[in-house]
Short mmCIF file of C-alpha atoms in Angstrom, two decimals:
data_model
loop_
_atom_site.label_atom_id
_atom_site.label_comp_id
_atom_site.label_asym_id
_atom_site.label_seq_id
_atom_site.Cartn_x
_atom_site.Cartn_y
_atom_site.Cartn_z
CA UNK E 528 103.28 170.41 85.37
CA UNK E 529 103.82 167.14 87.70
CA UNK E 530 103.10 167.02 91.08
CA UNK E 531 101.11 169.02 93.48
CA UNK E 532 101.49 172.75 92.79
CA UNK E 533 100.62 175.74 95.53
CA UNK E 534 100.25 179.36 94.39
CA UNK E 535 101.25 182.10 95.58
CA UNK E 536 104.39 180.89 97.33
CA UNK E 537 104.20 183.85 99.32
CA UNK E 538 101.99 185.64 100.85
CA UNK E 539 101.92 188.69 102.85
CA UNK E 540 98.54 190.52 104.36
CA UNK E 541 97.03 192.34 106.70
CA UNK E 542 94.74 191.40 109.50
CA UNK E 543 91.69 193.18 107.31
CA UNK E 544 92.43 191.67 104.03
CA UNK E 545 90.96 188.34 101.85
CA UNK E 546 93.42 186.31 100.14
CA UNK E 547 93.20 182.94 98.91
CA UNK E 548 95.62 180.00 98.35
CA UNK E 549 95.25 177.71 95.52
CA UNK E 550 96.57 173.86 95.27
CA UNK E 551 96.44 171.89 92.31
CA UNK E 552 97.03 168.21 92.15
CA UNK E 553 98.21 166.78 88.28
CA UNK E 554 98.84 163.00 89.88
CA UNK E 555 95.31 161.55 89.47
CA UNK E 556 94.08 161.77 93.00
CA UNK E 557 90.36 161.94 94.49
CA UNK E 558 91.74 163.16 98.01
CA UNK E 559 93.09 166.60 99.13
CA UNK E 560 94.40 167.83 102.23
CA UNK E 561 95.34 171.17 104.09
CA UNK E 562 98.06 171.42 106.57
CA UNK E 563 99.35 174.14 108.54
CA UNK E 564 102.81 174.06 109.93
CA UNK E 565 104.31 176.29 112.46
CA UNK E 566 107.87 176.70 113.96
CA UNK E 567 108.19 173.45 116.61
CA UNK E 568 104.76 172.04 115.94
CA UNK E 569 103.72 169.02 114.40
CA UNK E 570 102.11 168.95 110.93
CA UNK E 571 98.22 170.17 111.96
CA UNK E 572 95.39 168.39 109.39
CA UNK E 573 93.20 171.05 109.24
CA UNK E 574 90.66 170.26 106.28
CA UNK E 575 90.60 166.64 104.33
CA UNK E 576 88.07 166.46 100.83
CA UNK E 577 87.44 163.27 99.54
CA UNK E 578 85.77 163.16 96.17
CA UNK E 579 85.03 166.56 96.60
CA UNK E 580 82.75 166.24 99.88
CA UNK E 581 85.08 166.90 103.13
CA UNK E 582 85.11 164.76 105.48
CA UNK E 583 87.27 166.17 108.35
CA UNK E 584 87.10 169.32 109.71
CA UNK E 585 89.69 169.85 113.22
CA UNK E 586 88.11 172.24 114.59
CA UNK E 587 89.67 175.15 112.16
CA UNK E 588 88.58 178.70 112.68
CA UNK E 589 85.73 179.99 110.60
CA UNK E 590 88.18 182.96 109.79
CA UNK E 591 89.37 179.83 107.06
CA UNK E 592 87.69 178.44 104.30
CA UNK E 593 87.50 175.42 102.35
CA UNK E 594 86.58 175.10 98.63
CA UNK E 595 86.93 172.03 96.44
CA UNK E 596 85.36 172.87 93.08
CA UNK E 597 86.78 169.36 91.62
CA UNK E 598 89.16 166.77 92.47
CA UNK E 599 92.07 168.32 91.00
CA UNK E 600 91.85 172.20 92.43
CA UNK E 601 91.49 172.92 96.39
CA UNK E 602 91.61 176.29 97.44
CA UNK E 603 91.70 177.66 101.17
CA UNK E 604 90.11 181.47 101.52
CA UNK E 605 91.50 183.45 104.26
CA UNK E 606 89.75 186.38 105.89
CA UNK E 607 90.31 188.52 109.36
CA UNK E 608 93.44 186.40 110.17
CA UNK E 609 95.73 186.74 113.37
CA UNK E 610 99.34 187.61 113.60
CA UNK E 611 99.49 183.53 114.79
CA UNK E 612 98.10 182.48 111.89
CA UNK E 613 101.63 182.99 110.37
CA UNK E 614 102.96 179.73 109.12
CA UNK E 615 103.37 177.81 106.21
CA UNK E 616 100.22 176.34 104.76
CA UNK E 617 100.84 172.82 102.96
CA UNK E 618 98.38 171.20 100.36
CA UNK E 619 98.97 167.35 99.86
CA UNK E 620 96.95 164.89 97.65
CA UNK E 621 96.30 161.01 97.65
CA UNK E 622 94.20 157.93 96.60
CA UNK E 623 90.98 157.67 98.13
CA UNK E 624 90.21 154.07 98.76
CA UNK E 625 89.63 150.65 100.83
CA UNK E 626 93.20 149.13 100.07
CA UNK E 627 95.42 150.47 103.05
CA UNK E 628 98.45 152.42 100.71
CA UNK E 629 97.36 156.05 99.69
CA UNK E 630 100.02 157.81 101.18
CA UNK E 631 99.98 161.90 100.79
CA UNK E 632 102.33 163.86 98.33
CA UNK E 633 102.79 168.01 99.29
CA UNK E 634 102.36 170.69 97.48
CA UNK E 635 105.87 172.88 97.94
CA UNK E 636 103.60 174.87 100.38
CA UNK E 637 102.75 178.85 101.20
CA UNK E 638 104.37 180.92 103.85
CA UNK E 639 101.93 182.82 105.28
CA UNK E 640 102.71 185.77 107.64
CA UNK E 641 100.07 187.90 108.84
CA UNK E 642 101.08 191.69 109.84
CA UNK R 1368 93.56 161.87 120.76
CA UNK R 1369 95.56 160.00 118.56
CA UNK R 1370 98.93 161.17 119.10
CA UNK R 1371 102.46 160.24 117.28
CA UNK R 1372 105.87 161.12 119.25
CA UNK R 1373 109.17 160.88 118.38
CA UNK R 1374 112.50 162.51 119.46
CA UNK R 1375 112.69 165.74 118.69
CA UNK R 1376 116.10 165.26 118.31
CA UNK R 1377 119.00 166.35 117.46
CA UNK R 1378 120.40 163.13 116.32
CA UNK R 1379 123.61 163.47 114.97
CA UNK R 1380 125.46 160.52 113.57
CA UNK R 1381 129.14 160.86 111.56
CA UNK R 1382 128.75 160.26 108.17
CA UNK R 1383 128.74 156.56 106.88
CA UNK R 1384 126.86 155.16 110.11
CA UNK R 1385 123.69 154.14 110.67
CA UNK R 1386 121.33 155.89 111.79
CA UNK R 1387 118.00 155.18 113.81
CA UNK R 1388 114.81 156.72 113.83
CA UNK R 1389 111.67 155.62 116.05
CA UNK R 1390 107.83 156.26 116.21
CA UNK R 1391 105.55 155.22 118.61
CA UNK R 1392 101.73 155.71 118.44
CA UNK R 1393 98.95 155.79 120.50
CA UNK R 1394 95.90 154.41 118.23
CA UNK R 1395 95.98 150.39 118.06
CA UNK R 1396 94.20 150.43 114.37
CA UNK R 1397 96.46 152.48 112.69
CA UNK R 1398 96.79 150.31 109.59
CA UNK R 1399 99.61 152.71 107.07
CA UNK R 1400 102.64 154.37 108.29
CA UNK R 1401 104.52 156.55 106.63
CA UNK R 1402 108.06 158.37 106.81
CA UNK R 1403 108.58 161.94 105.30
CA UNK R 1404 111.98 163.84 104.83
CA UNK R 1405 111.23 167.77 105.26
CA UNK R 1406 114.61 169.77 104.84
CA UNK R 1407 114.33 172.88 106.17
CA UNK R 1408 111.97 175.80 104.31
CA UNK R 1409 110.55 172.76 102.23
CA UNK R 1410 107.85 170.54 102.07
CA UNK R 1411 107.79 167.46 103.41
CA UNK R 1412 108.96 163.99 101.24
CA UNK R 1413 107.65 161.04 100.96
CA UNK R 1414 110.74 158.30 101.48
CA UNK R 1415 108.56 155.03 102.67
CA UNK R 1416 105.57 153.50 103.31
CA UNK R 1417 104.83 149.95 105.44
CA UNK R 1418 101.88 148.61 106.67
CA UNK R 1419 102.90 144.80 107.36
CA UNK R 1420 104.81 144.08 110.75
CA UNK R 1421 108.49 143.45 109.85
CA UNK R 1422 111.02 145.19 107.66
CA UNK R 1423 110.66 146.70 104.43
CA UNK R 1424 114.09 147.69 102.56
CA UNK R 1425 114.02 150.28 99.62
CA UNK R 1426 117.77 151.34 99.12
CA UNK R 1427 119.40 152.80 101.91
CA UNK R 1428 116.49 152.80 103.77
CA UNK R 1429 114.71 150.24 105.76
CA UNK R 1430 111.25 150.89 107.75
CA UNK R 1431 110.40 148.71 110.30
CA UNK R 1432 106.99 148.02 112.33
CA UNK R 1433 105.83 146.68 115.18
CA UNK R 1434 102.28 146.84 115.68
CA UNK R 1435 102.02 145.09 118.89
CA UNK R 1436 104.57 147.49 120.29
CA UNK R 1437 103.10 149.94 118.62
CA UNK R 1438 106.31 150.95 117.51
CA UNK R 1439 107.24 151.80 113.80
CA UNK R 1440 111.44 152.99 113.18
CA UNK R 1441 113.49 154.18 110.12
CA UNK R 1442 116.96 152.74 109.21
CA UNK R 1443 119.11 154.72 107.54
CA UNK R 1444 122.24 152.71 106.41
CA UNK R 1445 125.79 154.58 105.30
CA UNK R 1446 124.43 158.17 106.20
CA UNK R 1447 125.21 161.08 104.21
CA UNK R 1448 125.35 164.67 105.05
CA UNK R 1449 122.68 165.37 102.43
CA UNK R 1450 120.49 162.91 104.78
CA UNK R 1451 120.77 165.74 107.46
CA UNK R 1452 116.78 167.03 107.11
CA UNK R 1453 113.91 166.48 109.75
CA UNK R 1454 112.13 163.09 109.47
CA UNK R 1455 108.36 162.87 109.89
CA UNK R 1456 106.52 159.66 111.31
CA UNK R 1457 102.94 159.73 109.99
CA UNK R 1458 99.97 157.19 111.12
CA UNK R 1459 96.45 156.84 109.45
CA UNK R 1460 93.82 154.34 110.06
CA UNK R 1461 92.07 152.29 107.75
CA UNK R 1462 88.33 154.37 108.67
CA UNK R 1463 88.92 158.17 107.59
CA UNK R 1464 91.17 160.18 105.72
CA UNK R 1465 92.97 161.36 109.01
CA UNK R 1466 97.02 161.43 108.98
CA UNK R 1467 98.94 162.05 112.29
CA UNK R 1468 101.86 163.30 111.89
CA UNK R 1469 104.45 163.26 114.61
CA UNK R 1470 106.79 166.36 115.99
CA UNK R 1471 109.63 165.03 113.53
CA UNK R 1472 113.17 164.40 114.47
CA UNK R 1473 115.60 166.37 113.22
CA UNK R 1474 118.54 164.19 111.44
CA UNK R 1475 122.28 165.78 111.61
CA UNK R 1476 124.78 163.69 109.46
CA UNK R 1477 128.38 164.93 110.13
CA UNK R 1478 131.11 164.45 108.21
#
């Protein structure tokens, strides 16, 4: 496979279950990203690894997790979510560097809806 | 806050025109901007990057930036219905890994 690849594309759950989403890069990157989008809102960075070590963290809710075994695999565990939680969850990779041009490629992305 | 806006839109054009999209941002050392295509229920696209003041022309397409303005804009020449998606303005600095993304505009080609 090319590209940056999210599994499941789907996902339904409750507001008691754990589910995780998985993102894997094939493009070479050292950078990976989690997004969330929802209906009229901008794009919303919530977790950035670099080399495997995040860097940014917005000020996501604990109810999400993180985990970047390697640069090539990012997965984001979900636990206790809310009904606004719903959205679609977007995984993009890029270059990690000093030179100014590492622009991110997405993942096709998971829609998320919490019942 | 760093913040991105744009027009939310929508910006319909007929078919065959050009048509303009603008960015303005609020953090004076963004160094990389970036335009994404997202049609709807799909992810977004990368369609150009610039980082120089001035124009850059790929195809149809021509960015241009103004960093003084603060002001970065996406030309798209001879529009086509299957250019009707929302656009995405995106802004990093050169320190952390940190996109902004703006609100998007939302692109209607008619023909």
């Amino acid at each position: 496979e090319t590209g940056v690849t999210q599994t499941p594309r789907h996902l339904v759950m409750g507001m008691t279950n754990k589910k995780s989403l998985k993102c894997e890069q094939h493009l070479g990157h050292n950078a990976m990203y989690w997004y969330k989008q929802s209906a009229k809102k901008p794009l919303e960075l919530m977790f950035v690894y670099s080399l495997e070590e995040r860097v940014e963290n917005n000020s996501v809710p604990s109810r999400f997790s993180p985990e970047c075994p390697n640069s090539s695999h990012l997965f984001l565990h979900l636990h206790t979510l809310q009904p606004e939680d719903s959205a679609l969850y977007l995984c993009a990779s890029s270059q990690s560097g000093q030179g100014l041009l590492y622009e991110q490629y997405f993942g096709p992305g998971t829609r998320l809806t919490v019942t | 806050q760093k913040e991105v806006e744009q027009n939310s839109g929508p910006l319909s054009v007929p078919e065959g025109a050009i048509a303009s999209l603008n960015c303005t941002y609020s953090d004076r050392g963004s160094q990389s901007f970036f335009w994404y295509r997202q049609y709807s229920g799909k992810s977004p696209e990368l369609i150009m990057f610039i980082y120089s003041n001035g124009d850059k022309e790929d195809g149809r397409f021509t960015a241009q930036l103004n960093k003084a303005s603060q002001y970065v804009s996406l030309l798209i020449r001879d529009s086509q219905p299957s250019d009707s998606a929302t656009y995405l303005c995106a802004v990093k600095d050169n320190y952390g890994q940190n996109f902004v993304f703006g609100p998007g505009t939302r692109l209607s080609v008619l023909p």
